[in-house]
Tab-separated table of C-alpha atoms in Angstrom:
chain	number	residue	atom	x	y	z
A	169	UNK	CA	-108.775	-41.342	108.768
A	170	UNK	CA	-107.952	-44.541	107.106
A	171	UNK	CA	-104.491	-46.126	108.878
A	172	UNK	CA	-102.669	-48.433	106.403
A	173	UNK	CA	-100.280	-50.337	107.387
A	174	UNK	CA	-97.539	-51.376	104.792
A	175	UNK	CA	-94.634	-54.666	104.946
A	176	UNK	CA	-92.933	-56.280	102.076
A	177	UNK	CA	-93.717	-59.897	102.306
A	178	UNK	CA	-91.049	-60.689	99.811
A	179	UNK	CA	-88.769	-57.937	98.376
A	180	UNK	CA	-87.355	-55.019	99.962
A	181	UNK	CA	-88.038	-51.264	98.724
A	182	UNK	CA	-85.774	-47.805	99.505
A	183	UNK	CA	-86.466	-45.149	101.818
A	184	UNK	CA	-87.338	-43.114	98.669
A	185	UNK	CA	-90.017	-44.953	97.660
A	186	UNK	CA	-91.371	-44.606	101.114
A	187	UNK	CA	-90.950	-40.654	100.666
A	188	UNK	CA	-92.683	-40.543	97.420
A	189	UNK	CA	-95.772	-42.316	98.475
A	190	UNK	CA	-95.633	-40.323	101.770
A	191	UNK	CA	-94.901	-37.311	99.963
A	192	UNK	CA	-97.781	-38.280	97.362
A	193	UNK	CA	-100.827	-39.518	99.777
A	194	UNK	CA	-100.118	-36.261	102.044
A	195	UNK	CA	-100.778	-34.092	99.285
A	196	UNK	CA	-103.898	-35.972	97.662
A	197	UNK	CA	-105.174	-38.182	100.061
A	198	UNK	CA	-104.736	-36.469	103.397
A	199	UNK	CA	-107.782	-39.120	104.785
A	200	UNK	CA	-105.200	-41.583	104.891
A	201	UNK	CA	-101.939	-42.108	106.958
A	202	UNK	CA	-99.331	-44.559	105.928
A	203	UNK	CA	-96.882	-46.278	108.160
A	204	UNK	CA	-93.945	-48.596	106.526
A	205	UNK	CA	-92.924	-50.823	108.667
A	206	UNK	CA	-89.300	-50.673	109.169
A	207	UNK	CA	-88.991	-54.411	107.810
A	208	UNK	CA	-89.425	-53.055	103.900
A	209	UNK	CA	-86.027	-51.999	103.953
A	210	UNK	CA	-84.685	-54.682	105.274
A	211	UNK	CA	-82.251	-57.178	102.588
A	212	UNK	CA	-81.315	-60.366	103.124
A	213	UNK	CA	-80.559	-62.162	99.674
A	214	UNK	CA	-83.253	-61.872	97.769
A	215	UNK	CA	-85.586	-60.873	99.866
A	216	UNK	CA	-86.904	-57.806	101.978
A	217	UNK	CA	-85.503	-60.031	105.664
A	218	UNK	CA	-85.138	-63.568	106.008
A	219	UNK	CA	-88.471	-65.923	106.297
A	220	UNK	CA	-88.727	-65.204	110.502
A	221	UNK	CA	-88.302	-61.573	109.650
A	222	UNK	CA	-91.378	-60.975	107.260
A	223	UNK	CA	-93.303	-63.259	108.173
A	224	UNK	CA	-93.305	-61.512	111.854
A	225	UNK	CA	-93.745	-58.084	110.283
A	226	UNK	CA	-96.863	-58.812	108.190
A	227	UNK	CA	-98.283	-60.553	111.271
A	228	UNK	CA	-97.680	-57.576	113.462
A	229	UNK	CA	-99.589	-55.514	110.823
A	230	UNK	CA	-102.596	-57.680	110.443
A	231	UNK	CA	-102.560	-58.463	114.243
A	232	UNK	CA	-102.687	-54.652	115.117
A	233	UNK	CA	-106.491	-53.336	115.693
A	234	UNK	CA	-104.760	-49.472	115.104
A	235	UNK	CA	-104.303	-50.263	111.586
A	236	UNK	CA	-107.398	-50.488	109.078
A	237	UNK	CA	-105.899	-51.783	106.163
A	238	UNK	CA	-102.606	-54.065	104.843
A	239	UNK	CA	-101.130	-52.280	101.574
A	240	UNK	CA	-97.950	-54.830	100.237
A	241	UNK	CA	-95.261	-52.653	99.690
A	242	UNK	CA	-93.920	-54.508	96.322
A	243	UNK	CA	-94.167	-58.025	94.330
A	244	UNK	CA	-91.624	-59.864	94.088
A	245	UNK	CA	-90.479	-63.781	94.415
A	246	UNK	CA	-91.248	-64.584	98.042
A	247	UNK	CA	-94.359	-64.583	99.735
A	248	UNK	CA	-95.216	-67.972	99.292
A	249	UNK	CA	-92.675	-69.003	101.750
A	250	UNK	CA	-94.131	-67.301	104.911
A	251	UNK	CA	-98.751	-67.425	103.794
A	252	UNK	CA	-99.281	-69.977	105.491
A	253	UNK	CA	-97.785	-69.855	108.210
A	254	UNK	CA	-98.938	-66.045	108.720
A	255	UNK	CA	-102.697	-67.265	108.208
A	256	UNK	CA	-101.861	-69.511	111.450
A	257	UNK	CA	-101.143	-66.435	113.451
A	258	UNK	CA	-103.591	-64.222	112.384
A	259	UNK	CA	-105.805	-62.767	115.166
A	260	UNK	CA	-109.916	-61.387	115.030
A	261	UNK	CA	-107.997	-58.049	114.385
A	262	UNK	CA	-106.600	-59.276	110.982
A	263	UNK	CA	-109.842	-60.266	110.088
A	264	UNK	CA	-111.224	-57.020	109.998
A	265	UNK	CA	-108.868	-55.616	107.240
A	266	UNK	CA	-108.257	-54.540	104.250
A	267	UNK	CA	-105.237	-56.130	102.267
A	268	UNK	CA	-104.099	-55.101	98.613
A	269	UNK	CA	-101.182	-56.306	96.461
A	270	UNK	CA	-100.781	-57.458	92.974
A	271	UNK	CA	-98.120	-60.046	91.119
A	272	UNK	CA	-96.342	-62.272	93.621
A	273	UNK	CA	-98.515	-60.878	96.640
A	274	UNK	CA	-101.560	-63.185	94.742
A	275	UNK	CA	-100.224	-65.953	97.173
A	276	UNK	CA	-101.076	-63.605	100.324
A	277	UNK	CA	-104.476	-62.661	98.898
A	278	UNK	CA	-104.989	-66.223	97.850
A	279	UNK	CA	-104.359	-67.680	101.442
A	280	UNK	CA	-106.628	-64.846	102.727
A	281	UNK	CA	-108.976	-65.512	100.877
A	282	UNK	CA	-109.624	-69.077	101.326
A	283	UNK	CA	-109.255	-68.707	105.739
A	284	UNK	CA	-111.926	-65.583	105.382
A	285	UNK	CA	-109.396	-63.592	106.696
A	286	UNK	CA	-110.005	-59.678	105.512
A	287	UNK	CA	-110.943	-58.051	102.072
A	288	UNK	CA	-108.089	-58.876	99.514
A	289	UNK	CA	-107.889	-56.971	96.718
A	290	UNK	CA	-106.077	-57.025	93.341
A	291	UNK	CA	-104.376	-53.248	93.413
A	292	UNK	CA	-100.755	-51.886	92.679
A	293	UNK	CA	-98.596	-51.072	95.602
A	294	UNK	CA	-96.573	-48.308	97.185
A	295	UNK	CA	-93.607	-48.587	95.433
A	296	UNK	CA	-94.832	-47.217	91.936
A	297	UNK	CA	-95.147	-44.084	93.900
A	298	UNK	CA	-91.889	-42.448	92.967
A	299	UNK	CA	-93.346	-41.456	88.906
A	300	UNK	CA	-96.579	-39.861	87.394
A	301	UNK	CA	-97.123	-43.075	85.674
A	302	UNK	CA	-97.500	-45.235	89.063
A	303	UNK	CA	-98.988	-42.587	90.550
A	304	UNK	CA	-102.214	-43.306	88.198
A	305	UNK	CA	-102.334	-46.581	89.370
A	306	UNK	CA	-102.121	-45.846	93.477
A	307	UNK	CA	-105.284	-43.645	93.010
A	308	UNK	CA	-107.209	-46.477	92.137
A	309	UNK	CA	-106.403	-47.912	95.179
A	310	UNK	CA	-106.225	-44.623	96.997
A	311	UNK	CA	-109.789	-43.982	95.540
A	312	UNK	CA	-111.157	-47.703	96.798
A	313	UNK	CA	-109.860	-47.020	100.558
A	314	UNK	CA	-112.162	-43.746	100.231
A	315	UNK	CA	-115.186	-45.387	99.703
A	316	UNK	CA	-114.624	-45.309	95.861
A	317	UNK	CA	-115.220	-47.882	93.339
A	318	UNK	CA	-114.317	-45.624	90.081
A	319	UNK	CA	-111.005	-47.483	89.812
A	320	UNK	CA	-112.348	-51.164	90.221
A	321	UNK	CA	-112.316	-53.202	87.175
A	322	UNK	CA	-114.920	-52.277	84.988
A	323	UNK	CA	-116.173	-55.754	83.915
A	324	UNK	CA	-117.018	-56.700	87.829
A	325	UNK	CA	-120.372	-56.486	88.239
A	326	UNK	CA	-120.617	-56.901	91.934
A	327	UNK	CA	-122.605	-60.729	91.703
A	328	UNK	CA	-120.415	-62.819	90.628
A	329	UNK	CA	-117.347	-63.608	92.478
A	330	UNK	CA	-114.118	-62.424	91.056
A	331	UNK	CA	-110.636	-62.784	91.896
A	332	UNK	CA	-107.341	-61.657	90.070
A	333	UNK	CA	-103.512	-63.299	89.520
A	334	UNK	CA	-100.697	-63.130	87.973
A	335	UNK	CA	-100.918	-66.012	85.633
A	336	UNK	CA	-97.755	-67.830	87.181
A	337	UNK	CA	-98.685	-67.317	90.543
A	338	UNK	CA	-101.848	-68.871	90.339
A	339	UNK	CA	-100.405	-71.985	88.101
A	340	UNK	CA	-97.961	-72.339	91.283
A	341	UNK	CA	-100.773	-72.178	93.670
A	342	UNK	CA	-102.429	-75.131	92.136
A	343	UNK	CA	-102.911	-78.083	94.750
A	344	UNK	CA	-101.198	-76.464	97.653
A	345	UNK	CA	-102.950	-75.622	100.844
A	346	UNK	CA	-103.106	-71.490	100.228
A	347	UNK	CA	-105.572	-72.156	96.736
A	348	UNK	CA	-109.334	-71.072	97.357
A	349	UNK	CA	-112.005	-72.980	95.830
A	350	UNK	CA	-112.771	-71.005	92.479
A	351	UNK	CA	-116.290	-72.539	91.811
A	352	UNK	CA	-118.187	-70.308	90.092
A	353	UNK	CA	-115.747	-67.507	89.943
A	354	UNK	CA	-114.659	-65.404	87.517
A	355	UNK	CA	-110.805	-65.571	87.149
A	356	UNK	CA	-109.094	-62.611	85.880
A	357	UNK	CA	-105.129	-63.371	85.067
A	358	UNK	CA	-102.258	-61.048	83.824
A	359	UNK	CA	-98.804	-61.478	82.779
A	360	UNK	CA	-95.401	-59.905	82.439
A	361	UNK	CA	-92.029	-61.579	81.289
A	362	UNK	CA	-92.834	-64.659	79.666
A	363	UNK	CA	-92.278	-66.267	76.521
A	364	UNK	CA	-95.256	-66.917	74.811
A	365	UNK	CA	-94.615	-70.899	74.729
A	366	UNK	CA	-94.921	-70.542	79.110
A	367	UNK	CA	-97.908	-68.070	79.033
A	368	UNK	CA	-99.368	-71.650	76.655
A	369	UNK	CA	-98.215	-74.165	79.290
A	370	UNK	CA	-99.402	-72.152	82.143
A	371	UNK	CA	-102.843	-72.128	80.688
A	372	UNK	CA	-102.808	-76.062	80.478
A	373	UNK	CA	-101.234	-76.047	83.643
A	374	UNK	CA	-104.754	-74.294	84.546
A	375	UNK	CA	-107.275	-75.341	82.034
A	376	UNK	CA	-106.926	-79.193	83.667
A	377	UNK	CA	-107.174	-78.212	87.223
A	378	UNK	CA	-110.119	-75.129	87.741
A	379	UNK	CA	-112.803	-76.287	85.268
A	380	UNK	CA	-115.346	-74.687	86.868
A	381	UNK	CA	-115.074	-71.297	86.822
A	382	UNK	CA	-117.521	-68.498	85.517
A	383	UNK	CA	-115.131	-67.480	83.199
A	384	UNK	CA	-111.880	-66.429	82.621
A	385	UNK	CA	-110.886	-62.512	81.579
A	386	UNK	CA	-107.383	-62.143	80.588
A	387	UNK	CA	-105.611	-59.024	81.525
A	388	UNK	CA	-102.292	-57.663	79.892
A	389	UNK	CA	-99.502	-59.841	79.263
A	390	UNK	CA	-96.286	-57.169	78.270
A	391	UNK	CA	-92.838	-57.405	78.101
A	392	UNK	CA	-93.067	-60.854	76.161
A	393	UNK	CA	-89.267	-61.601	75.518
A	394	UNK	CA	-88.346	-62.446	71.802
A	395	UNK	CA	-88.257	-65.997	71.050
A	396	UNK	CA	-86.117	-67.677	68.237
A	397	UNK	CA	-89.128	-68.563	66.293
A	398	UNK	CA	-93.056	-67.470	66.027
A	399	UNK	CA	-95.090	-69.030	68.376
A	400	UNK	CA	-98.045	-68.786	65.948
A	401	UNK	CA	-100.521	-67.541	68.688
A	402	UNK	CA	-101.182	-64.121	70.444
A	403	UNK	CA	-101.772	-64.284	74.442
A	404	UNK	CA	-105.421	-63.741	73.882
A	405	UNK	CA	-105.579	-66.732	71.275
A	406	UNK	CA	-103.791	-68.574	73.780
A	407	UNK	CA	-106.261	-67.677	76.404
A	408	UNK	CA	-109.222	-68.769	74.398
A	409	UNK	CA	-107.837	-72.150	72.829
A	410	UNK	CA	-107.446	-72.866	76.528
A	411	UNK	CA	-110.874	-72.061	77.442
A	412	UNK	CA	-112.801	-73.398	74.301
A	413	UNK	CA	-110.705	-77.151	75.200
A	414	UNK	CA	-111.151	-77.101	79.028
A	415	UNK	CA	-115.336	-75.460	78.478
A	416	UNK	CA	-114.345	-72.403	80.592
A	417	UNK	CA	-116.639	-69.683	79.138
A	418	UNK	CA	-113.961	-67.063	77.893
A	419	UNK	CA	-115.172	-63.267	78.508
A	420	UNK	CA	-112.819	-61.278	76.935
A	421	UNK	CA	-109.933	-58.593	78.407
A	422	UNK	CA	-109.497	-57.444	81.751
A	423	UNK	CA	-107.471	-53.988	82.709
A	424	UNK	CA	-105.641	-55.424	85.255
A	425	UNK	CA	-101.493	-56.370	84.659
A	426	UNK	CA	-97.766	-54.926	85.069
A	427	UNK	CA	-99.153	-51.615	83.274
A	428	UNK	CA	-100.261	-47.723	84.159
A	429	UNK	CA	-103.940	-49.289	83.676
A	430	UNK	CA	-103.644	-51.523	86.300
A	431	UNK	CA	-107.624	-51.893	88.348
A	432	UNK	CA	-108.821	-52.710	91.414
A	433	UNK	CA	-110.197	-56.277	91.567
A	434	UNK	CA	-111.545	-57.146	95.506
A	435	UNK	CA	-111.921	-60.729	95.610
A	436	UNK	CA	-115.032	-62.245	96.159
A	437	UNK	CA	-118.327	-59.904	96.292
A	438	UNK	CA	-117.387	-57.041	97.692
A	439	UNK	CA	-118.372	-52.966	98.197
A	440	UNK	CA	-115.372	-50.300	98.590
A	441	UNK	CA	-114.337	-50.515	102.140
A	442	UNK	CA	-116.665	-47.164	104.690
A	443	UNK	CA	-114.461	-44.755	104.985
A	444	UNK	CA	-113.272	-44.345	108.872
């Protein structure tokens, strides 16, 4: 049985969405066992407990040799303000895990990723559980804890190294101490709720500071909010006018974003995790 442990290292979920992915992995996946820490429920402006509060929780979940796996519970502004200092506390136990999250959690799995700590992985989280449509999504993940890679992006080829962000998370994560080194990666980036003029600056933002990449796949970008004018370029135009300027070899679309299609994408080189 696979234990996963699950905190919300930025924004709070209900009890109910804690049912429905209880509810849901009991019926389908009864090889795994979840456990929410009590800290996902807890509010404090913003955010799912004050810095002290989720910072401690996610440590006590990587730190804890019962648990085989970290699952983020939701995205979320947040997580940025407690990485590195979790990294700091992290023990051999933490090292041995599996940790999955999507959107804001990119600055977890990006500060994971460059100490070596775990397997991160690109993958939606627990609290799409509650309808059919997120439910698609979780058995990709569900599927990877199992031992299956069916629901890993199709385009990773299991050479080169890969990661995957949220476009503005990984523009923030530029010259700070939780960005990995990128060399010879390829970069897969999604979007959701921004103007077409930002998703443009983000990608100069980018194109002037990781030049060396593999490539660059660009996943959905949805909910674009209406401007008061045409920008005069689609995301993907964006992407490659980018690309073509900075001589980052463009490869095309990823299925990886704020959608149903949403894939697994384990950073690095990496095989689905043995099942225990």
């Amino acid at each position: 049985m696979t234990r996963i442990a699950i905190c919300a290292p930025a924004t709070a979920i209900t009890r109910e969405h804690a049912e429905a992915a209880h509810e849901f992995v009991a019926a389908e996946y009864p090889q795994h066992e979840l456990w929410f820490h009590d800290q996902c429920f807890e509010t404090y402006a913003h955010y799912a407990g004050d810095d002290l509060t989720r910072l401690s929780a996610l440590v006590d979940c990587a730190n804890n040799p019962e648990f085989d796996a970290v699952w983020f519970a939701k995205g979320g502004y947040g997580s940025n303000r407690i990485a590195q200092a979790a990294i700091a506390r992290m023990n051999d136990a933490a090292r041995e895990k599996t940790y999955v999250g999507y959107s804001d959690m990119g600055y977890m799995l990006a500060a994971l990723y460059r100490a070596g700590i775990g397997q991160p992985v690109h993958g939606s989280m627990p609290v799409s559980a509650r309808s059919e449509r997120g439910r698609v999504a979780l058995r990709r993940v569900l599927n990877w804890f199992s031992g299956d890679a069916s629901g890993v992006e199709p385009s990773v080829d299991g050479k080169t190294p890969t990661v995957a962000f949220n476009l503005i998370t990984l523009a923030m994560l530029v010259d700070t101490p939780l960005l990995p080194d990128l060399s010879g990666h390829v970069v897969m980036v999604e979007e959701v709720s921004e103007h077409l003029y930002a998703i443009d600056r983000l990608f100069f933002s980018l194109a002037n500071t990781l030049p060396r990449l593999a490539g660059l796949r660009l996943g959905y970008v949805t909910n674009v909010p209406e401007n008061d004018r045409d920008f005069g370029q689609t995301p993907e135009e964006i992407a490659q006018f980018w690309c073509d300027r900075a001589g980052i070899p463009y490869l095309g679309r990823a299925k990886i974003g704020h959608t149903v299609d949403n894939h697994v994408v384990p950073f690095g080189v990496a095989s689905p995790p043995q099942p225990t």
